[in-house]
Short mmCIF file of C-alpha atoms and ligand atoms in Angstrom, two decimals:
data_model
loop_
_atom_site.label_atom_id
_atom_site.label_comp_id
_atom_site.label_asym_id
_atom_site.label_seq_id
_atom_site.Cartn_x
_atom_site.Cartn_y
_atom_site.Cartn_z
CA MET K 1 -7.43 -1.18 -35.26
CA LYS K 2 -4.21 -2.09 -33.49
CA SER K 3 -3.94 -5.48 -31.85
CA PHE K 4 -1.74 -6.67 -28.99
CA ASP K 5 -0.90 -9.88 -27.16
CA VAL K 6 -1.65 -8.13 -23.88
CA VAL K 7 -3.26 -4.81 -22.97
CA VAL K 8 -2.58 -3.72 -19.38
CA VAL K 9 -5.13 -1.17 -18.13
CA GLY K 10 -3.78 1.05 -15.32
CA ALA K 11 -0.14 2.17 -15.02
CA GLY K 12 0.27 1.97 -11.23
CA PRO K 13 3.15 -0.07 -9.77
CA ALA K 14 1.34 -3.36 -10.53
CA GLY K 15 0.34 -2.54 -14.13
CA GLY K 16 3.64 -0.83 -14.95
CA HIS K 17 5.69 -3.75 -13.66
CA CYS K 18 3.46 -6.31 -15.42
CA ALA K 19 3.77 -4.52 -18.79
CA ARG K 20 7.53 -4.11 -18.24
CA LEU K 21 8.00 -7.87 -17.69
CA LEU K 22 5.83 -8.80 -20.69
CA ALA K 23 7.68 -6.35 -22.94
CA LYS K 24 11.00 -7.77 -21.75
CA ALA K 25 9.71 -11.25 -22.59
CA GLY K 26 9.09 -10.08 -26.16
CA ARG K 27 5.29 -9.87 -25.99
CA LYS K 28 3.43 -7.22 -27.96
CA VAL K 29 2.14 -5.19 -25.03
CA LEU K 30 0.23 -1.94 -24.51
CA LEU K 31 0.12 -0.13 -21.14
CA VAL K 32 -2.79 2.32 -20.82
CA GLU K 33 -3.30 4.99 -18.15
CA ARG K 34 -6.20 7.41 -17.78
CA TYR K 35 -4.03 10.34 -16.63
CA GLU K 36 -1.79 12.27 -19.00
CA ASN K 37 1.16 12.24 -16.60
CA PHE K 38 2.14 10.51 -13.39
CA SER K 39 2.33 13.59 -11.18
CA VAL K 40 -1.48 14.05 -11.40
CA ASN K 41 -2.15 11.07 -9.11
CA SER K 42 1.03 10.83 -7.05
CA PHE K 43 -1.06 9.71 -4.09
CA SER K 44 1.15 7.15 -2.37
CA SER K 45 3.57 7.71 0.54
CA ALA K 46 5.55 4.90 -1.05
CA GLY K 47 7.51 3.69 1.97
CA THR K 48 8.96 0.22 1.42
CA PRO K 49 11.66 -2.09 2.84
CA ILE K 50 15.10 -1.98 1.25
CA GLU K 51 14.65 -5.45 -0.34
CA THR K 52 12.08 -3.98 -2.77
CA LEU K 53 14.86 -2.25 -4.73
CA ALA K 54 16.76 -5.43 -5.61
CA LYS K 55 13.71 -7.66 -5.93
CA PHE K 56 12.13 -5.44 -8.61
CA GLU K 57 15.36 -4.03 -10.06
CA LEU K 58 14.55 -0.43 -9.22
CA PRO K 59 17.21 2.23 -9.90
CA ASN K 60 18.41 5.03 -7.58
CA GLU K 61 16.47 7.63 -9.54
CA VAL K 62 13.14 6.42 -8.03
CA ILE K 63 14.37 6.77 -4.42
CA GLY K 64 13.20 9.78 -2.41
CA SER K 65 15.14 8.91 0.76
CA TYR K 66 16.59 6.08 2.84
CA TRP K 67 15.40 5.35 6.39
CA GLN K 68 16.94 3.23 9.13
CA GLY K 69 14.52 3.39 12.01
CA ILE K 70 10.89 3.25 13.07
CA LYS K 71 9.21 5.49 15.62
CA ILE K 72 5.72 4.94 16.99
CA VAL K 73 3.98 7.81 18.76
CA THR K 74 0.70 7.24 20.63
CA THR K 75 -1.46 9.69 22.55
CA ASN K 76 0.71 9.46 25.68
CA LEU K 77 3.83 7.51 24.76
CA ASN K 78 6.45 7.07 22.10
CA GLU K 79 9.07 4.46 21.28
CA SER K 80 11.74 4.21 18.61
CA TRP K 81 13.90 1.48 17.12
CA ASP K 82 17.00 2.17 15.04
CA SER K 83 19.47 0.25 12.96
CA PRO K 84 23.01 1.24 11.93
CA LYS K 85 22.14 0.35 8.31
CA PRO K 86 19.35 1.50 5.97
CA LEU K 87 16.23 -0.62 6.39
CA GLY K 88 14.10 0.88 3.67
CA VAL K 89 13.38 3.70 1.27
CA VAL K 90 10.63 6.16 0.54
CA LEU K 91 10.09 5.99 -3.19
CA ASP K 92 9.17 8.90 -5.37
CA PHE K 93 5.81 7.53 -6.55
CA THR K 94 5.78 9.68 -9.69
CA LYS K 95 9.30 8.64 -10.69
CA LEU K 96 8.63 4.97 -9.92
CA ARG K 97 5.73 4.81 -12.38
CA GLU K 98 7.59 6.94 -14.94
CA PHE K 99 10.49 4.51 -14.73
CA LEU K 100 8.27 1.45 -15.22
CA ALA K 101 6.52 3.04 -18.22
CA HIS K 102 9.90 4.00 -19.66
CA GLU K 103 11.06 0.38 -19.34
CA VAL K 104 7.96 -0.81 -21.22
CA LYS K 105 8.83 1.48 -24.14
CA ALA K 106 12.56 0.68 -23.99
CA ASN K 107 11.67 -3.00 -24.39
CA GLY K 108 9.43 -2.50 -27.42
CA GLY K 109 6.03 -2.00 -25.73
CA GLU K 110 3.63 0.91 -26.16
CA VAL K 111 2.45 3.28 -23.43
CA TRP K 112 -0.66 5.43 -23.88
CA LEU K 113 -1.18 8.15 -21.29
CA GLY K 114 -4.48 10.06 -21.12
CA TYR K 115 -6.68 7.15 -22.30
CA PHE K 116 -9.65 6.23 -20.13
CA TYR K 117 -10.92 2.65 -20.32
CA LEU K 118 -14.63 2.59 -21.18
CA ARG K 119 -15.81 -0.93 -22.00
CA LYS K 120 -15.05 -4.20 -23.76
CA GLU K 121 -16.63 -6.49 -26.34
CA GLU K 122 -15.72 -10.14 -26.27
CA GLU K 123 -15.03 -12.02 -29.51
CA ALA K 124 -13.98 -15.65 -30.02
CA GLU K 125 -10.18 -15.28 -30.03
CA GLN K 126 -9.76 -11.75 -28.70
CA THR K 127 -11.42 -8.88 -26.87
CA ILE K 128 -12.02 -5.38 -28.22
CA LEU K 129 -11.32 -2.62 -25.70
CA PHE K 130 -12.74 0.90 -25.98
CA PHE K 131 -10.82 3.90 -24.64
CA LYS K 132 -11.53 7.61 -24.69
CA SER K 133 -8.89 10.32 -24.94
CA LYS K 134 -8.88 14.12 -25.36
CA LYS K 135 -6.63 13.76 -28.40
CA GLU K 136 -8.39 11.01 -30.32
CA GLY K 137 -11.90 10.69 -28.88
CA GLU K 138 -13.03 7.05 -28.76
CA ILE K 139 -10.49 4.46 -29.89
CA GLN K 140 -10.53 0.65 -30.05
CA VAL K 141 -7.77 -1.93 -29.65
CA ALA K 142 -7.81 -5.72 -29.77
CA ALA K 143 -6.09 -7.96 -27.20
CA LYS K 144 -5.62 -11.66 -26.60
CA VAL K 145 -5.23 -11.06 -22.84
CA ILE K 146 -6.32 -8.08 -20.76
CA VAL K 147 -4.82 -7.19 -17.38
CA ASP K 148 -7.00 -5.22 -14.99
CA ALA K 149 -4.51 -3.12 -13.01
CA THR K 150 -6.94 -0.27 -12.33
CA GLY K 151 -6.58 -0.53 -8.54
CA PRO K 152 -9.71 0.25 -6.53
CA SER K 153 -11.73 0.97 -9.73
CA ARG K 154 -11.61 -2.70 -10.77
CA ALA K 155 -12.83 -1.24 -14.05
CA VAL K 156 -12.25 -4.20 -16.38
CA ILE K 157 -12.70 -7.37 -14.35
CA TYR K 158 -16.31 -6.48 -13.43
CA ASN K 159 -18.90 -5.65 -16.05
CA LYS K 160 -20.89 -2.46 -15.55
CA GLY K 161 -23.62 -3.01 -12.95
CA GLU K 162 -22.29 -6.45 -11.93
CA ALA K 163 -22.42 -7.32 -8.20
CA GLN K 164 -19.07 -6.90 -6.44
CA PRO K 165 -17.90 -8.31 -3.09
CA LEU K 166 -18.14 -6.29 0.13
CA PHE K 167 -15.30 -3.83 0.60
CA HIS K 168 -13.63 -2.02 3.48
CA SER K 169 -12.83 1.45 2.26
CA GLY K 170 -10.00 3.60 3.58
CA THR K 171 -8.98 7.13 2.66
CA GLY K 172 -5.52 8.64 2.97
CA ILE K 173 -4.40 12.24 2.47
CA GLU K 174 -0.84 13.47 2.52
CA TYR K 175 0.90 16.85 2.46
CA LEU K 176 4.33 17.20 0.88
CA LEU K 177 6.10 19.82 2.98
CA GLU K 178 9.27 21.77 2.49
CA VAL K 179 10.74 22.46 5.93
CA THR K 180 13.95 24.03 7.21
CA PRO K 181 17.11 21.82 7.11
CA GLU K 182 17.06 21.71 10.96
CA ASP K 183 13.46 20.47 11.07
CA TYR K 184 14.20 17.98 8.28
CA GLU K 185 17.17 16.53 10.23
CA LYS K 186 14.89 15.65 13.16
CA HIS K 187 12.71 13.37 11.03
CA CYS K 188 14.88 12.26 8.13
CA ASP K 189 16.18 8.90 9.44
CA ARG K 190 12.94 7.23 10.41
CA LEU K 191 9.41 6.41 9.44
CA THR K 192 7.30 7.91 12.22
CA PHE K 193 3.83 6.43 12.75
CA PHE K 194 1.15 8.04 14.94
CA LEU K 195 -1.49 5.86 16.58
CA GLY K 196 -4.18 6.52 19.15
CA HIS K 197 -7.21 8.71 19.48
CA LYS K 198 -5.31 11.99 19.65
CA TRP K 199 -3.47 11.48 16.36
CA MET K 200 -5.94 9.40 14.33
CA PRO K 201 -8.73 7.42 15.96
CA LYS K 202 -9.76 5.29 12.96
CA GLY K 203 -6.37 4.59 11.38
CA TYR K 204 -2.92 6.06 11.67
CA SER K 205 -0.89 9.09 10.64
CA TRP K 206 2.73 9.39 9.60
CA ILE K 207 5.82 11.44 8.79
CA PHE K 208 7.98 9.98 6.01
CA PRO K 209 11.17 11.70 4.86
CA MET K 210 11.68 12.56 1.19
CA GLU K 211 14.75 14.15 -0.34
CA LYS K 212 16.19 17.05 1.68
CA PRO K 213 14.37 19.17 2.97
CA LYS K 214 10.99 17.56 2.22
CA LEU K 215 8.71 15.56 4.48
CA LYS K 216 5.51 13.69 3.69
CA VAL K 217 2.95 14.13 6.46
CA GLY K 218 -0.22 12.12 6.08
CA ALA K 219 -3.17 10.44 7.74
CA GLY K 220 -5.36 7.56 6.71
CA LEU K 221 -8.58 6.23 8.16
CA LEU K 222 -11.16 3.54 7.64
CA ASN K 223 -14.48 4.85 6.39
CA SER K 224 -16.42 2.84 9.02
CA GLN K 225 -17.81 3.67 12.44
CA HIS K 226 -15.42 3.50 15.43
CA GLU K 227 -16.85 1.73 18.47
CA LEU K 228 -15.87 4.58 20.83
CA ILE K 229 -15.23 7.71 18.74
CA LYS K 230 -18.49 8.57 17.10
CA LYS K 231 -17.47 11.84 15.45
CA PRO K 232 -13.80 12.07 14.53
CA GLU K 233 -12.41 15.25 12.98
CA PRO K 234 -11.81 15.51 9.21
CA ILE K 235 -8.52 13.90 8.03
CA LYS K 236 -6.79 17.23 7.44
CA TYR K 237 -7.27 18.16 11.09
CA TYR K 238 -4.98 15.26 12.10
CA ILE K 239 -2.31 16.14 9.51
CA GLU K 240 -2.27 19.74 10.66
CA LEU K 241 -2.12 18.56 14.29
CA ILE K 242 1.11 16.68 13.55
CA ILE K 243 2.57 19.76 11.89
CA LYS K 244 1.47 22.09 14.68
CA ASP K 245 1.94 19.90 17.77
CA TYR K 246 4.72 17.52 16.76
CA ILE K 247 6.97 18.89 14.03
CA LYS K 248 6.47 22.50 15.18
CA PRO K 249 8.37 23.78 12.14
CA LYS K 250 10.03 27.20 12.19
CA ASN K 251 8.45 27.75 8.83
CA TYR K 252 7.24 25.48 6.08
CA LYS K 253 5.67 25.42 2.65
CA ILE K 254 3.03 22.96 1.42
CA LEU K 255 4.26 21.80 -1.99
CA ASP K 256 1.48 19.37 -2.78
CA ILE K 257 -1.61 17.76 -1.26
CA HIS K 258 -2.62 14.37 -2.57
CA GLY K 259 -4.63 11.36 -1.50
CA ALA K 260 -6.76 8.44 -2.57
CA THR K 261 -9.40 6.00 -1.39
CA LEU K 262 -8.59 2.29 -1.36
CA LYS K 263 -11.16 -0.48 -1.52
CA TYR K 264 -10.16 -3.76 0.12
CA SER K 265 -12.28 -6.86 -0.36
CA GLN K 266 -13.52 -8.25 2.97
CA GLY K 267 -12.06 -11.76 3.36
CA LEU K 268 -10.23 -11.48 -0.02
CA GLN K 269 -13.28 -12.29 -2.12
CA ASP K 270 -12.14 -10.46 -5.27
CA LYS K 271 -12.59 -11.82 -8.77
CA TYR K 272 -9.06 -12.74 -9.93
CA TYR K 273 -9.89 -13.67 -13.52
CA ARG K 274 -12.65 -14.15 -16.02
CA LYS K 275 -12.07 -15.68 -19.45
CA ASN K 276 -9.01 -13.87 -20.90
CA ILE K 277 -8.96 -11.13 -18.21
CA ILE K 278 -6.68 -11.29 -15.17
CA ALA K 279 -6.68 -8.79 -12.27
CA ILE K 280 -3.58 -7.72 -10.33
CA GLY K 281 -2.52 -5.31 -7.56
CA ASP K 282 -5.12 -3.40 -5.62
CA ALA K 283 -7.79 -4.68 -8.04
CA VAL K 284 -7.40 -7.93 -6.05
CA SER K 285 -6.66 -6.27 -2.68
CA THR K 286 -2.91 -6.88 -2.55
CA VAL K 287 -2.55 -3.79 -0.34
CA ASN K 288 -2.04 -4.94 3.24
CA PHE K 289 -5.03 -3.97 5.37
CA LEU K 290 -3.10 -3.41 8.59
CA GLY K 291 -0.34 -1.17 7.26
CA GLY K 292 -1.77 0.10 3.96
CA GLU K 293 1.43 -1.02 2.24
CA GLY K 294 0.74 -2.13 -1.32
CA ILE K 295 3.47 -1.23 -3.82
CA ARG K 296 5.69 -4.29 -3.57
CA HIS K 297 2.70 -6.61 -3.10
CA GLY K 298 1.09 -5.25 -6.27
CA MET K 299 4.39 -5.74 -8.11
CA CYS K 300 4.64 -9.27 -6.70
CA SER K 301 1.15 -10.06 -8.06
CA ALA K 302 2.30 -8.78 -11.46
CA GLU K 303 5.17 -11.29 -11.43
CA VAL K 304 2.82 -14.15 -10.55
CA ALA K 305 0.34 -13.04 -13.23
CA VAL K 306 3.01 -12.83 -15.95
CA LYS K 307 3.87 -16.49 -15.39
CA TYR K 308 0.26 -17.54 -16.10
CA ILE K 309 -0.22 -15.05 -18.95
CA GLU K 310 2.76 -16.65 -20.70
CA LYS K 311 1.23 -20.12 -20.25
CA TYR K 312 -2.13 -18.86 -21.56
CA LEU K 313 -0.56 -17.23 -24.63
CA ASN K 314 1.52 -20.36 -25.29
CA GLY K 315 -1.66 -22.47 -25.24
CA GLU K 316 -0.50 -24.34 -22.10
CA ALA K 317 -3.45 -23.12 -19.99
CA SER K 318 -7.02 -22.23 -20.89
CA ASP K 319 -7.79 -20.08 -17.83
CA PHE K 320 -6.13 -18.34 -14.85
CA LYS K 321 -7.39 -20.63 -12.10
CA LYS K 322 -3.85 -21.47 -11.02
CA TYR K 323 -3.02 -17.76 -10.77
CA GLN K 324 -5.69 -17.31 -8.10
CA LYS K 325 -4.47 -20.44 -6.32
CA GLU K 326 -0.88 -19.14 -6.19
CA MET K 327 -2.02 -15.68 -5.08
CA TYR K 328 -4.00 -17.23 -2.21
CA LYS K 329 -0.96 -19.27 -1.25
CA ILE K 330 1.14 -16.11 -0.99
CA PHE K 331 -1.36 -13.74 0.58
CA TYR K 332 -4.46 -15.40 2.06
CA LYS K 333 -3.37 -16.42 5.57
CA LYS K 334 -1.37 -13.28 6.37
CA TRP K 335 -3.91 -10.94 4.81
CA ILE K 336 -6.85 -12.47 6.74
CA ILE K 337 -4.96 -12.04 10.05
CA SER K 338 -3.99 -8.47 9.05
CA GLU K 339 -7.62 -7.64 8.31
CA LYS K 340 -8.77 -8.91 11.71
CA LEU K 341 -5.98 -7.08 13.56
CA GLY K 342 -6.60 -3.90 11.57
CA LEU K 343 -10.34 -3.88 12.32
CA LYS K 344 -9.64 -4.31 16.04
CA LYS K 345 -6.84 -1.74 16.18
CA TYR K 346 -8.54 0.93 14.09
CA LEU K 347 -12.22 0.53 15.01
CA LEU K 348 -12.42 -1.06 18.49
CA ASP K 349 -9.39 -0.34 20.67
CA SER K 350 -9.49 2.26 23.42
CA ASP K 351 -6.73 4.83 23.65
CA ASN K 352 -5.47 3.06 26.75
CA ILE K 353 -5.03 -0.21 24.85
CA VAL K 354 -3.16 1.59 22.03
CA ASP K 355 -0.81 3.14 24.61
CA ARG K 356 -0.33 -0.22 26.30
CA SER K 357 0.55 -2.03 23.07
CA ILE K 358 3.55 0.29 22.70
CA THR K 359 4.79 -0.59 26.16
CA TYR K 360 4.89 -4.24 25.03
CA LEU K 361 6.39 -3.53 21.61
CA LYS K 362 9.39 -1.90 23.25
CA TYR K 363 10.65 -5.37 24.20
CA LEU K 364 11.15 -6.20 20.51
CA ASN K 365 14.33 -5.25 18.66
CA ILE K 366 14.35 -3.36 15.35
CA HIS K 367 14.52 -6.56 13.30
CA GLU K 368 11.54 -8.02 15.13
CA ILE K 369 9.65 -4.76 14.60
CA MET K 370 10.46 -4.93 10.87
CA ASP K 371 9.29 -8.55 10.79
CA LEU K 372 6.04 -7.56 12.42
CA LEU K 373 5.33 -4.43 10.36
CA PHE K 374 6.67 -5.45 6.96
CA ASN K 375 6.93 -9.25 6.92
CA TYR K 376 3.67 -9.86 8.81
CA LYS K 377 5.36 -12.39 11.07
CA PHE K 378 2.60 -12.37 13.63
CA GLU K 379 4.31 -15.10 15.64
CA LYS K 380 6.33 -12.18 17.09
CA PHE K 381 3.16 -11.51 19.07
CA SER K 382 3.83 -14.67 21.09
CA LYS K 383 6.93 -12.96 22.54
CA ILE K 384 4.74 -9.94 23.37
CA PHE K 385 2.09 -12.16 25.01
CA LEU K 386 4.80 -13.83 27.09
CA ILE K 387 6.12 -10.43 28.23
CA ARG K 388 2.58 -9.34 29.06
CA LEU K 389 2.05 -12.50 31.09
CA VAL K 390 5.27 -11.94 33.04
CA ILE K 391 4.41 -8.28 33.71
CA LYS K 392 0.87 -9.19 34.84
CA SER K 393 2.15 -12.01 37.07
CA LEU K 394 4.69 -9.69 38.71
CA ALA K 395 1.99 -7.10 39.31
CA PHE K 396 -0.25 -9.80 40.81
CA PHE K 397 2.50 -11.02 43.17
CA ARG K 398 3.36 -7.48 44.20
CA LYS K 399 -0.28 -6.77 45.01
CA SER K 400 -0.95 -10.07 46.75
CA PHE K 401 2.22 -10.34 48.80
CA GLY K 402 3.19 -6.71 49.16
CA PHE K 403 6.51 -7.10 47.22
CA LYS K 404 8.26 -3.86 46.52
CA GLY K 405 11.04 -3.04 44.09
CA SER K 406 11.52 -2.57 40.40
C1 FAD T 1 -2.40 7.86 1.04
C2 FAD T 1 -1.79 6.54 0.68
C3 FAD T 1 -0.53 6.21 1.14
C4 FAD T 1 0.05 4.99 0.80
N1 FAD T 1 1.30 4.71 1.26
C5 FAD T 1 1.92 3.56 0.89
C6 FAD T 1 3.25 3.29 1.31
O1 FAD T 1 3.85 4.05 2.07
N2 FAD T 1 3.85 2.16 0.84
C7 FAD T 1 3.21 1.28 0.02
O2 FAD T 1 3.80 0.26 -0.37
N3 FAD T 1 1.92 1.49 -0.34
C8 FAD T 1 1.27 2.62 0.05
N4 FAD T 1 -0.01 2.87 -0.35
C9 FAD T 1 -0.71 1.85 -1.16
C10 FAD T 1 -0.16 1.78 -2.58
O3 FAD T 1 0.03 3.06 -3.11
C11 FAD T 1 -1.11 0.98 -3.46
O4 FAD T 1 -1.35 -0.26 -2.84
C12 FAD T 1 -0.50 0.78 -4.84
O5 FAD T 1 -0.38 2.01 -5.51
C13 FAD T 1 -1.37 -0.18 -5.66
O6 FAD T 1 -0.82 -0.30 -6.93
P1 FAD T 1 -1.74 -0.72 -8.17
O7 FAD T 1 -0.87 -0.60 -9.37
O8 FAD T 1 -2.43 -1.99 -7.89
O9 FAD T 1 -2.92 0.38 -8.23
P2 FAD T 1 -2.84 1.96 -8.40
O10 FAD T 1 -1.56 2.48 -7.92
O11 FAD T 1 -4.10 2.47 -7.79
O12 FAD T 1 -2.89 2.16 -9.97
C14 FAD T 1 -4.07 2.00 -10.72
C15 FAD T 1 -3.96 2.86 -11.96
O13 FAD T 1 -5.07 2.61 -12.82
C16 FAD T 1 -5.51 3.82 -13.40
N5 FAD T 1 -6.90 3.66 -13.81
C17 FAD T 1 -7.98 3.47 -13.02
N6 FAD T 1 -9.10 3.40 -13.75
C18 FAD T 1 -8.72 3.54 -15.05
C19 FAD T 1 -9.43 3.57 -16.28
N7 FAD T 1 -10.78 3.44 -16.33
N8 FAD T 1 -8.74 3.75 -17.44
C20 FAD T 1 -7.37 3.88 -17.42
N9 FAD T 1 -6.65 3.87 -16.27
C21 FAD T 1 -7.32 3.70 -15.09
C22 FAD T 1 -5.33 4.83 -12.25
O14 FAD T 1 -5.29 6.16 -12.72
C23 FAD T 1 -4.01 4.36 -11.64
O15 FAD T 1 -2.89 5.02 -12.17
C24 FAD T 1 -0.64 4.06 -0.02
C25 FAD T 1 -1.92 4.38 -0.48
C26 FAD T 1 -2.51 5.60 -0.14
C27 FAD T 1 -3.87 5.92 -0.65
#
């Protein structure tokens, strides 16, 4: 039986980055993924701000496209914000994970694709992990530390049958389209988000550009009841609506259809560690509830985890309590506000309110919009509330005193 310092289960962005950092630090590391290749579960739209590239040292080969604007389309209105410089990229999710796995190997680690994690047996100094593969059947490895990076499965951190916290679940589906160069040009510079009951009553839909002439068109919703829309259409209806009613392509080809269901712990009540096991990425709900953005946050959790794994392996810490503390410091406040806002926006708001929120957002500039959508700087709302107050006061004075004018 082979033995490792660390076995990372799940080769998503969080697991891949974690194994990459540990391999670079000279640890004997194994990265294990249930699928035989990364194109099988290329489920993510993978939009991210430009800073992600430098922060996680990502090369050009993982970039699908650059974008420099945001457009929001609601049932009756639309608004866009643009910058002269690139603000972000859409990553190629397959290539991103291939790159991370390649880095693990290049730095002396092992990567096993096509191995499904089954169970574990705890011993005094190590844990035995059991995997199943088509090639080898059941196989065991020993590890001093195990990283659960299995995303929504949370396959390692919880024992079979163990009670888990309450989750919000959300499902996203996306079509990868090949369109004509002219249709591509219309959508290639921006991330376009669709809100409101016409486009997606219990979530939002989107068009993200990929390399020429490909577009990702997707929709994601919360799997909970909407206060006002009792029977929404199936997700694919909304994706096809965007194609038919918004893009109106001359002709197009569907190259791929992919999707996934995320499970987000209500109030961030995940288990972050137990004994020599530490959980990262979506296994501890690092995906942001409001925007569904999770790649860089999962990679950030990997960086925090590696710090405490090193301490544990060096005998400087006997558990991962401080890991959870640091994760809460980074995420808790912003994620709790995002959860509350998301529940209101996606499950309570009327179409009228969604339309109205865009009329207020138009007073923000592109940098403020980026701060709101990607940096979760909710204090930007105070500017919006102020604008709302001014608009309401003007309306009141006009009505009361018969003022006319603009
Ligand atoms: C439709 C959709 C669109 C999205 N768009 C964006 C976006 O635009 N930008 C963004 O930043 N985020 C986006 N996200 C979220 C983002 O993709 C996730 O937050 C991110 O992938 C989480 O990374 P992770 O490594 O924690 O988990 P995952 O990416 O889920 O990786 C977990 C890995 O573990 C493997 N695994 C699970 N169980 C086992 C097992 N038993 N044995 C072995 N391996 C196992 C899985 O196969 C998987 O590869 C989107 C998500 C969805 C569903």
